[in-house]
Short mmCIF file of C-alpha atoms in Angstrom, two decimals:
data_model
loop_
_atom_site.label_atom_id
_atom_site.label_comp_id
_atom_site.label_asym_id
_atom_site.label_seq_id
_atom_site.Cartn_x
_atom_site.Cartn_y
_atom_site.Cartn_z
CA UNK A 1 0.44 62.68 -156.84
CA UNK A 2 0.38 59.38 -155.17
CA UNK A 3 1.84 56.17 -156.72
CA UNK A 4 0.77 53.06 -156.17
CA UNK A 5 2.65 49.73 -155.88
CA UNK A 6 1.19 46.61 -157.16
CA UNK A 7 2.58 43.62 -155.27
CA UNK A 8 5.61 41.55 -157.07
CA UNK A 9 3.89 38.57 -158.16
CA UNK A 10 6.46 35.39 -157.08
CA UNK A 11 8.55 33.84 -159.48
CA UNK A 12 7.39 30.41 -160.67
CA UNK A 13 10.32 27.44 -159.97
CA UNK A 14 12.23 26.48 -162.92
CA UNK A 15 10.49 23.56 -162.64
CA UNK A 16 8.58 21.21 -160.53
CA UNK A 17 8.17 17.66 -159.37
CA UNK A 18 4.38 16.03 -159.52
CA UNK A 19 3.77 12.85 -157.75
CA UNK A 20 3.19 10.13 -159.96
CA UNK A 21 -0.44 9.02 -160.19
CA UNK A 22 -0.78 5.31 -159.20
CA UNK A 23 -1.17 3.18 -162.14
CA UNK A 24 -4.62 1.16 -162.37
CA UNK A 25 -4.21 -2.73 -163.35
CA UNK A 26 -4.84 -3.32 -166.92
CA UNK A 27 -8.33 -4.66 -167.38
CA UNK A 28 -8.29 -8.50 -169.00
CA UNK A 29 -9.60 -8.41 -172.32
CA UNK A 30 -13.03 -9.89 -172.62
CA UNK A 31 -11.07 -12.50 -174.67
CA UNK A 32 -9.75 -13.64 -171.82
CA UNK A 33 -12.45 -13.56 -169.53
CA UNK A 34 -13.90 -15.93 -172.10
CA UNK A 35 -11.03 -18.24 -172.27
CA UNK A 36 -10.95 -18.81 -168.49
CA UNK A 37 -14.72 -19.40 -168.48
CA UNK A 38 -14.70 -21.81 -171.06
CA UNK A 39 -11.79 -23.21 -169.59
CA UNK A 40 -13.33 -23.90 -165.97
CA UNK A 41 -17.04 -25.26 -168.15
CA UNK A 42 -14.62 -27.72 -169.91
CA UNK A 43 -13.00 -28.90 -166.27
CA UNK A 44 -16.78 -29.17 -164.85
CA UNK A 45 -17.43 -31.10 -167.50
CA UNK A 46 -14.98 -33.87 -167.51
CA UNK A 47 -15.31 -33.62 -163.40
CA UNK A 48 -18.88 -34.28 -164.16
CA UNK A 49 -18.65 -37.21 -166.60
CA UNK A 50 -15.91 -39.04 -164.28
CA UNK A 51 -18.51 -38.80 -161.69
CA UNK A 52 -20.67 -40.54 -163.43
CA UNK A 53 -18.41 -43.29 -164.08
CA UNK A 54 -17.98 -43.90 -160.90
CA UNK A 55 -20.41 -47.23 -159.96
CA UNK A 56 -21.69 -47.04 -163.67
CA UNK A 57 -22.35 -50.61 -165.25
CA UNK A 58 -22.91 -49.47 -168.95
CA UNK A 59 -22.37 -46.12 -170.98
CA UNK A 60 -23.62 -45.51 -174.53
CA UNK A 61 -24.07 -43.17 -176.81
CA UNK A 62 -26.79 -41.62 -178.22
CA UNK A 63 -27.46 -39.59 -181.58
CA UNK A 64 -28.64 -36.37 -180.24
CA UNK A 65 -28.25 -34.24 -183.37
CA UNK A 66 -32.24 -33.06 -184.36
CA UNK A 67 -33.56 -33.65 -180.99
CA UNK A 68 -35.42 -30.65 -179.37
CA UNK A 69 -34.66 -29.03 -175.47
CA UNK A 70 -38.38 -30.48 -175.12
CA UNK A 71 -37.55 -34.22 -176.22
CA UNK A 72 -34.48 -34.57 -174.44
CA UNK A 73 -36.59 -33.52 -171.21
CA UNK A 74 -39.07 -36.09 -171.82
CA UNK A 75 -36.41 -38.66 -172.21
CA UNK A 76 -34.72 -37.88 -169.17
CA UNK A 77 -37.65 -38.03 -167.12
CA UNK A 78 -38.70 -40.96 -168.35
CA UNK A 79 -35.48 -42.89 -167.29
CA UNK A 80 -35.19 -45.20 -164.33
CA UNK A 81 -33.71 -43.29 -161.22
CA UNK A 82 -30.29 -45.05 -162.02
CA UNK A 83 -29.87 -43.60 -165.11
CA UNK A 84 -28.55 -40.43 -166.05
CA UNK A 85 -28.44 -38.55 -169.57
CA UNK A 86 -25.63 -36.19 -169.97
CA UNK A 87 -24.72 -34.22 -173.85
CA UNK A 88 -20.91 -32.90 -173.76
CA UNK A 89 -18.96 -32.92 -176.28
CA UNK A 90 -16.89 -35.93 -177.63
CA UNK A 91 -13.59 -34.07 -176.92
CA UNK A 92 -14.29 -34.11 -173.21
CA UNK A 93 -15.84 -37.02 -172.72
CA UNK A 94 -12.86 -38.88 -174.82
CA UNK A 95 -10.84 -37.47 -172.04
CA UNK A 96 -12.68 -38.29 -169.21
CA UNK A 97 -12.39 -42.21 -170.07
CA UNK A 98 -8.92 -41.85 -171.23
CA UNK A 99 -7.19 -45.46 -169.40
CA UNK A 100 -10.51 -46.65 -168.13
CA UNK A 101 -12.26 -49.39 -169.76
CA UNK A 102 -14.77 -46.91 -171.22
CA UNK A 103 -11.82 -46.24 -173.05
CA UNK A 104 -13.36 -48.38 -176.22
CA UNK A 105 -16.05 -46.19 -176.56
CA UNK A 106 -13.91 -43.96 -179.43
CA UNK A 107 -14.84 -45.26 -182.18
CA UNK A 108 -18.46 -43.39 -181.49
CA UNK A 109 -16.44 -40.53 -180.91
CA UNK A 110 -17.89 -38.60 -183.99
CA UNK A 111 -20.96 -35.78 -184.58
CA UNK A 112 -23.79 -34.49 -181.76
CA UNK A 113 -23.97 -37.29 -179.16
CA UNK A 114 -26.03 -37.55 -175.73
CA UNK A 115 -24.19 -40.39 -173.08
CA UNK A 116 -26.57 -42.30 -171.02
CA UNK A 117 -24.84 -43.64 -167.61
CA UNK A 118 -26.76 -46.50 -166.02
CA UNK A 119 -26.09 -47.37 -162.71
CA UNK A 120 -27.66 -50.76 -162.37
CA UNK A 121 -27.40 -53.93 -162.93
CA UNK A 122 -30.92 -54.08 -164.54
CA UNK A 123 -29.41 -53.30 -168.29
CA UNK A 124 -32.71 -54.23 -170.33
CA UNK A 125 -35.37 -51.75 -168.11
CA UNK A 126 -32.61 -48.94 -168.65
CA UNK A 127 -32.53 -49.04 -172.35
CA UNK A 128 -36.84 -49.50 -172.60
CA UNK A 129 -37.42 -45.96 -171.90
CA UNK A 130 -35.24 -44.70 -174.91
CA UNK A 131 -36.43 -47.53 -177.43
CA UNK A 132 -39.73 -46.29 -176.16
CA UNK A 133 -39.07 -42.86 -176.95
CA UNK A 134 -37.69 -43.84 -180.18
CA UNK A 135 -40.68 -45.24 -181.57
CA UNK A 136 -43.16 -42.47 -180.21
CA UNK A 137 -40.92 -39.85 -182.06
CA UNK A 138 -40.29 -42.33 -184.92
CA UNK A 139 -36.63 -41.46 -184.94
CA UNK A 140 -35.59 -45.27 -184.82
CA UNK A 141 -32.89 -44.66 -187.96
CA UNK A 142 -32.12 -41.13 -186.98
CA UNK A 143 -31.45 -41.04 -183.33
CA UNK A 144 -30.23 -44.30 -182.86
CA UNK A 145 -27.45 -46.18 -179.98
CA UNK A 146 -24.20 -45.50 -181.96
CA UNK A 147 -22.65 -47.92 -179.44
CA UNK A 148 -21.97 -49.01 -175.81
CA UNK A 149 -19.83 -50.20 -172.84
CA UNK A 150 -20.83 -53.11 -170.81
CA UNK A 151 -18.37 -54.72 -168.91
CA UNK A 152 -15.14 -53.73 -170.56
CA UNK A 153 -16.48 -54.76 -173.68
CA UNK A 154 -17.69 -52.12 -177.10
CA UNK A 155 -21.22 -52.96 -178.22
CA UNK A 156 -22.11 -51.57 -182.00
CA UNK A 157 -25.52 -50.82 -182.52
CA UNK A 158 -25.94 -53.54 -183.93
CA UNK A 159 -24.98 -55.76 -181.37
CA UNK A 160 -27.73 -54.17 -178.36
CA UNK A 161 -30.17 -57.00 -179.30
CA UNK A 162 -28.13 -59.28 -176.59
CA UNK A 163 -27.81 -56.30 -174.30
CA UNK A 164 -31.65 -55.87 -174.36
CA UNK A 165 -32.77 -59.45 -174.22
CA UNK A 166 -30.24 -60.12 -171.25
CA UNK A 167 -32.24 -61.76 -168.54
CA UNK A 168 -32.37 -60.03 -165.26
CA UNK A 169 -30.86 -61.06 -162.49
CA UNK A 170 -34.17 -62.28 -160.32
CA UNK A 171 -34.75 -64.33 -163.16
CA UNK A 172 -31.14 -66.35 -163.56
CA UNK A 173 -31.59 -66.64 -159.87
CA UNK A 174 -35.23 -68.46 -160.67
CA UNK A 175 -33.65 -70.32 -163.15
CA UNK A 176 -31.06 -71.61 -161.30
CA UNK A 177 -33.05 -72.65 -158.30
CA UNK A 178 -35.27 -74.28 -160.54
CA UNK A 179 -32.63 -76.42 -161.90
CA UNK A 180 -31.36 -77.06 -158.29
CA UNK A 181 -34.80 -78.25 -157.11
CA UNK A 182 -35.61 -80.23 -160.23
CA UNK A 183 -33.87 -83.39 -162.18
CA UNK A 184 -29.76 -83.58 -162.77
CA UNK A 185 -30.33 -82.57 -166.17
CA UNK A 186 -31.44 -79.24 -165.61
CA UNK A 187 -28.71 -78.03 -163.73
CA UNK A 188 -26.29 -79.03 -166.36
CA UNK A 189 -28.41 -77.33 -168.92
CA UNK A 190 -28.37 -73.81 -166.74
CA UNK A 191 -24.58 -74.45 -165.82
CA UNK A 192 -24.02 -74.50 -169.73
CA UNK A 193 -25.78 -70.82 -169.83
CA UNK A 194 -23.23 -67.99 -170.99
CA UNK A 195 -20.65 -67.36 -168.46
CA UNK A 196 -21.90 -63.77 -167.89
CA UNK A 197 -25.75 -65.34 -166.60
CA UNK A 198 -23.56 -67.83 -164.24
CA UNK A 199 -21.47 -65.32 -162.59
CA UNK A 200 -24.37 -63.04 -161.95
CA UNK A 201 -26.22 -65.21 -160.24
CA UNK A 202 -23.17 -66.42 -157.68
CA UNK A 203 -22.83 -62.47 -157.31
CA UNK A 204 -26.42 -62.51 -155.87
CA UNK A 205 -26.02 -65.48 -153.87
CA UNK A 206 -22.49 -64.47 -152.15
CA UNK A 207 -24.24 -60.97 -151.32
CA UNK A 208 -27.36 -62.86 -150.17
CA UNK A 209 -24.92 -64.59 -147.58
CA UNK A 210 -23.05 -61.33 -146.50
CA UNK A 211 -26.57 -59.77 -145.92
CA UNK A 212 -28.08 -62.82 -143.37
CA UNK A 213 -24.26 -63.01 -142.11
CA UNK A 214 -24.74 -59.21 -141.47
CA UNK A 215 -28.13 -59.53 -139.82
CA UNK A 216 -27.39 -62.43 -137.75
CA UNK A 217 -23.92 -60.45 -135.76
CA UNK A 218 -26.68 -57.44 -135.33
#
């Protein structure tokens, strides 16, 4: 009779070492993601309005709560070319002019607000298009300046009459060159204007100079 042998199976090790798997990186929380995206929106937008600052001669504010995506278009394209519309909120914008003259501006600081940055000297023709858009939409008491900047100085709404009526600065020029050409007595009476129509129009004239000084080394 034959006998077979079945072979020994081995013994298994007491016990045995496994490599450690490499640990993954814990993925951020979406929370997070969030917080660093609204975080870098919130920098772009106080980049953005400090930008804007730069070379601006007035900044108001606008009530922009009730206005449509399709209205604020048509405002902004019906603004001059040195005029730019921009809504943020009042928290960023009340840090973008934090120590600048804009600085006064605070007091508007409250509710949905648009800011309108105009670039030019030309204050009247920049505030026409929204007065114009006002009465289209007849949203004169709803949608109304809550207040501006012009020259280090705050402007209520109620006070945008003078901003609006201010004469431009062809037309001090004008003035004045009429009162040069004509009797004594008219040059005193344009020399007695307000300070602010006098000092534009010696702006004007030194720049005239620089310009033909400019010309003539060329």
């Amino acid at each position: 009779m034959e006998t077979s042998f079945l072979p020994t199976a081995r013994p298994l090790p007491a016990f045995q070492t496994l490599a450690a798997a490499p640990r993954c990186p814990r993925p951020l929380r979406r929370s997070t993601i969030r917080a660093a995206i609204s975080r870098g929106r919130k920098e772009d937008t106080v980049a953005a309005v400090r930008e804007q600052l730069e070379g601006c001669y007035l900044l108001a504010g606008i009530r922009y709560e009730g206005l449509t995506v399709k209205q604020f278009q048509g405002i902004r394209d019906a603004l001059p070319e040195s005029c730019h519309l921009l809504v943020a909120k009042n928290t960023l914008v009340g840090k973008a002019i934090e120590g600048t003259p804009w600085e006064a501006l605070k007091p508007c600081m409250k509710g949905m607000n648009a800011w309108l940055f105009v670039h030019t000297e030309e204050v009247p023709a920049a505030l026409k298009p929204y007065r114009a858009f006002q009465k289209d939409e007849r949203v004169e008491e709803t949608n109304d300046f809550i207040g501006a900047v012009f020259e280090g100085k705050y402007y209520q709404p109620g006070d945008f009459k003078s901003l609006e009526t201010m004469p431009s600065r062809a037309e001090v020029y004008s003035k004045l060159l009429g009162a040069l050409n004509g009797p004594a007595t008219g040059l005193v009476t344009t020399l007695q204007a307000p300070a602010r129509d006098v000092v534009a129009v010696l702006s004007a004239y030194v720049r005239k100079l620089e310009e033909e000084a400019g010309a003539g080394a060329a």
